[in-house]
Amino acid sequence: MATPGDVTTDAYPDGYADDPSYSKVVEAALARLGLDSKARLLAGQDLWSLPALPEIGLSSLVMSDGPVGVRGSGWTPDDPSLTLPSPTALAASWDPELARRAGRVLAQEAHRKGVHVLLAPTINLHRSPLGGRHFEAYSEDPLLTARVGAGYVTGVQESGVAATLKHFVANDAETERFTVDNHVDERTLRELYLSPFEEIIATAHPWLLMSAYNSVNGSTMTEHRALQIGVLREEWGYDGVVVSDWLAARDTAGAIEGGLDVAMPGPQTVFGPALAAAVREGKVAEATVDATVRRVLLLAARLGLLAGAEPAVPAARRPAPTNGTACAREIATRSFVLLHNKQRILPLNPAGIGGFLPLHPAGIGGIALIGHAARHARILGGGSATVFPGAVVSPLEGLRAALPEGTPLTWVRGADLSDGLSPAADGFTLRAILRDASGAVLADQPLPDGRIRWMAETLPGGADFDALDTVEIVGTFVPRTGGPHAFGTRGLGAFRLTVGDTTLFDGVHRPADADPLAAITGPPVERGVADLPVGVPVEVRLLASTPKMSYGSLRGVTFGLAHHEPIGDDNQLIEEAVAAAAAADTAIVVVATTETVESEGFDRSSLRLPGRQDELVTRVAAANPRTVVVVNAGAPVEMPWRNDVAAILVAWFPGEQGGAALADALLGHAEPAGRLPTTWPGRLEEAPVREVTPQAGVLRYDEDVFIGYRAWQRHDSEPAYPFGFGLGYTSWEYEHIELVDARTVRVRTRNTGSRHGRAVVQIYVSPTDATPAGGPRRPEQWLAGFASFTASPGQATEVDITLPERAFQIWDTTSGSWATLPGRYTIHASHDATTPALSTELHITG
């Protein structure tokens, strides 16, 4: 009998639980610390670490951003990172065990880079499809989010690295994120937004939790005593560390009394010397500081950073090493969601066997691969989640490697994505020269591309940040295409940009922006155009004469050289794509979003694909009825052409092995058997919950518990593709459903197709009895469990799925507790949120 898709503490290896000797070691260490040392321990010593305290045998603790890779303590392509698919992709697998393996391989990367804490996973919900950072979160559903998140946390921590749940709580949009006050009623907060935090803490025991920038119901989260102490500590029994989002902590006494343990980054924070002064002035009790230090020392003990304490997971007991490249490829393939497959055009079959048409029956025609993103893959979202992969397999490279020799494959661009410039890379040989005020060279550093992101403590060659005066990117560019090449800058300050003998820009760029990440995540600015012949080297220089950046305690250098090669007129490009499609047996169009659409720091204004990509797909489909569209995006996009193409495959942001995985899926070497973790609307205007922009600083969650599919159930319009939807390369018949006991449902499913395949059985609960007048409003149905499994043609599989008690409860605001609502419930075994296959009834008593 197959195992349902849950990860629980039973999955931990023997001996994973904390050693009881930790208490003795922690208390002994605490007793040897003075007030100043204790206060200093609660503040970052720099951007990514906490200080070492040799007097108690405490080593420095190093943190790093995730969730798709481990960047390390620097932010530079010089130290590449394994890059996995986006969290939305991982959630689309509906497989907590796969998430657990992802956590293991990232922990493996963390150990390689000397990182102790991974700042992931993000478990905020997809409240509105406009959320700009949704690619970094899992789902619109709290249960799916919790199960996948628990798997990820388990994999990270059973490998001896700490995981961090973030961002606590209701940090579901980016607009005015530093100042927004999200007003959420108590029941909604409990049933939706707190729910995944609660379940993951109960089942996977994460060692850290990150407090968000935003306020909730009038209190900024880093000072929210009711949630961070009342709920998190006292009600849930959480014993881990609460760390601030970077620069989120505002007030010393407010933060420490409100439940914050660590204020990042350092060295200037609201803790450290400011906290010691507050204690001496009688504003904060030293006992409060002691309680906080205990939690930080416990974390250090768990990680093996405190003398006298064995790590919770010794090196000898970590999981066996995992092939990261193979894992990245498998996750990508398992995440792909097949939305449409008219006349079973997929999988493509170059050999013409198995009942499918060959790609080129006459030996000619082959495949027309169309789209900018087919050659320049978009593998991850923008912002602090950015890591730098060592190598990326594009769709073009993946198909070239996988297709049988001699299969014609033609790539054409098709249309500009209209995202402007990107970091100077292809054709550029660059280095950075750091100088002091006298012009003396402090360091000379080769650059893999035109991006510079250095913190003050990690300048190349150990250069002194205080002595630094200018940074210049210099090098040569050999154009692959002749014509007008656009050049630009990214970042703030004074720049002089020269291409050949021509100065394209000499001025200052310093727009007003409250977001400190603007210099990192904001789009490049075009500074001029140079008409260059193909293949002729030209010198390029970008001088940053005011390169230093600071925001609060953050200090560093972040700017870049950007470039956009001439690609011709969109009309001409589309005509070339149409001609290539008409001459091919199959057209594959890869459409994509860009960093200016999906990134940390801002929300989306539209769900439309950028540029003229919709027109491109429409024109190509008219020219070739065998048109397959691959959607390279981290969150829903509108697809006005969806009924006019032969197949649609959602590839998400698929990580560094995305092109190889895509070839596996398109050619049938693997099945794209993912399911949507969030509802995809046909048009933005039809989505029931859209608002992400605060009014007078307040964003009201007036929709109550009705987000995602729960809201669509009450809505006049139907989505283009519902939550949980996904096809595959075989078919399934749901044969039988029964209740094994009051909390277990058994479902038998048979593979009725001709291929081995994967099924995801989704269990939804629906109240059969009408809600009494004046009773709580409830969704028509909600997800209560799921299980995934594989089966061969003709094989039947039974799965037992446990229904959690919470599936039959609501948060009772009168009693301030969970209340079971007795009555009859219909239990649906479903293909997706709108398509039940089998049902049975369960009676719940009070």
PDB file of N, CA, C and O in Angstrom, residues 82 109 125 133 220 226 255 273 292 306 475 496 658 663 729 833:
ATOM      1  N   LEU A  82      24.906  25.368  -6.466  1.00  0.00           N
ATOM      2  CA  LEU A  82      23.901  24.492  -7.055  1.00  0.00           C
ATOM      3  C   LEU A  82      22.562  25.214  -7.009  1.00  0.00           C
ATOM      4  O   LEU A  82      22.162  25.725  -5.958  1.00  0.00           O
ATOM      5  N   GLU A 109      25.323  21.458   0.369  1.00  0.00           N
ATOM      6  CA  GLU A 109      25.946  22.670  -0.153  1.00  0.00           C
ATOM      7  C   GLU A 109      26.354  23.613   0.983  1.00  0.00           C
ATOM      8  O   GLU A 109      27.407  24.237   0.942  1.00  0.00           O
ATOM      9  N   LEU A 125       1.701  32.655   1.975  1.00  0.00           N
ATOM     10  CA  LEU A 125       0.732  32.108   1.037  1.00  0.00           C
ATOM     11  C   LEU A 125       0.566  32.986  -0.200  1.00  0.00           C
ATOM     12  O   LEU A 125       0.817  34.189  -0.169  1.00  0.00           O
ATOM     13  N   ARG A 133       6.706  38.050  -5.183  1.00  0.00           N
ATOM     14  CA  ARG A 133       7.674  37.081  -4.669  1.00  0.00           C
ATOM     15  C   ARG A 133       7.070  35.690  -4.550  1.00  0.00           C
ATOM     16  O   ARG A 133       7.614  34.829  -3.844  1.00  0.00           O
ATOM     17  N   THR A 220       4.260  46.197  14.543  1.00  0.00           N
ATOM     18  CA  THR A 220       5.294  45.664  13.663  1.00  0.00           C
ATOM     19  C   THR A 220       5.712  44.284  14.153  1.00  0.00           C
ATOM     20  O   THR A 220       5.767  44.020  15.360  1.00  0.00           O
ATOM     21  N   ALA A 226       2.143  39.518  21.131  1.00  0.00           N
ATOM     22  CA  ALA A 226       1.015  38.578  21.128  1.00  0.00           C
ATOM     23  C   ALA A 226       1.289  37.383  20.222  1.00  0.00           C
ATOM     24  O   ALA A 226       0.919  36.243  20.553  1.00  0.00           O
ATOM     25  N   ALA A 255      11.634  45.316  20.623  1.00  0.00           N
ATOM     26  CA  ALA A 255      11.980  44.057  19.969  1.00  0.00           C
ATOM     27  C   ALA A 255      12.252  42.953  20.980  1.00  0.00           C
ATOM     28  O   ALA A 255      11.722  41.844  20.866  1.00  0.00           O
ATOM     29  N   PRO A 273      25.382  46.900  21.789  1.00  0.00           N
ATOM     30  CA  PRO A 273      25.564  47.954  22.803  1.00  0.00           C
ATOM     31  C   PRO A 273      24.272  48.667  23.180  1.00  0.00           C
ATOM     32  O   PRO A 273      24.091  49.048  24.342  1.00  0.00           O
ATOM     33  N   THR A 292      16.764  35.085  26.118  1.00  0.00           N
ATOM     34  CA  THR A 292      17.047  35.157  24.695  1.00  0.00           C
ATOM     35  C   THR A 292      18.403  34.528  24.384  1.00  0.00           C
ATOM     36  O   THR A 292      18.536  33.765  23.420  1.00  0.00           O
ATOM     37  N   LEU A 306      29.202  25.155  20.085  1.00  0.00           N
ATOM     38  CA  LEU A 306      29.412  25.495  21.488  1.00  0.00           C
ATOM     39  C   LEU A 306      30.216  24.388  22.157  1.00  0.00           C
ATOM     40  O   LEU A 306      29.809  23.211  22.130  1.00  0.00           O
ATOM     41  N   GLY A 475      37.326  46.046 -19.590  1.00  0.00           N
ATOM     42  CA  GLY A 475      37.462  44.818 -20.357  1.00  0.00           C
ATOM     43  C   GLY A 475      37.177  45.034 -21.820  1.00  0.00           C
ATOM     44  O   GLY A 475      37.113  46.166 -22.311  1.00  0.00           O
ATOM     45  N   ARG A 496      30.705  56.785 -15.045  1.00  0.00           N
ATOM     46  CA  ARG A 496      31.136  57.176 -16.383  1.00  0.00           C
ATOM     47  C   ARG A 496      31.284  55.914 -17.211  1.00  0.00           C
ATOM     48  O   ARG A 496      32.087  55.043 -16.877  1.00  0.00           O
ATOM     49  N   GLY A 658      17.282  22.952 -15.859  1.00  0.00           N
ATOM     50  CA  GLY A 658      15.955  23.060 -16.449  1.00  0.00           C
ATOM     51  C   GLY A 658      15.888  22.606 -17.892  1.00  0.00           C
ATOM     52  O   GLY A 658      14.924  21.951 -18.306  1.00  0.00           O
ATOM     53  N   ALA A 663      13.875  18.641 -21.827  1.00  0.00           N
ATOM     54  CA  ALA A 663      14.034  17.653 -22.896  1.00  0.00           C
ATOM     55  C   ALA A 663      13.513  16.287 -22.451  1.00  0.00           C
ATOM     56  O   ALA A 663      12.847  15.576 -23.217  1.00  0.00           O
ATOM     57  N   TYR A 729       1.149  11.633 -18.845  1.00  0.00           N
ATOM     58  CA  TYR A 729       1.230  10.828 -20.062  1.00  0.00           C
ATOM     59  C   TYR A 729       0.483   9.504 -19.948  1.00  0.00           C
ATOM     60  O   TYR A 729       0.671   8.605 -20.758  1.00  0.00           O
ATOM     61  N   ALA A 833      -9.126  20.588  -7.455  1.00  0.00           N
ATOM     62  CA  ALA A 833     -10.074  21.223  -6.541  1.00  0.00           C
ATOM     63  C   ALA A 833     -11.482  21.314  -7.093  1.00  0.00           C
ATOM     64  O   ALA A 833     -12.428  21.575  -6.342  1.00  0.00           O
TER      65      ALA A 833
END
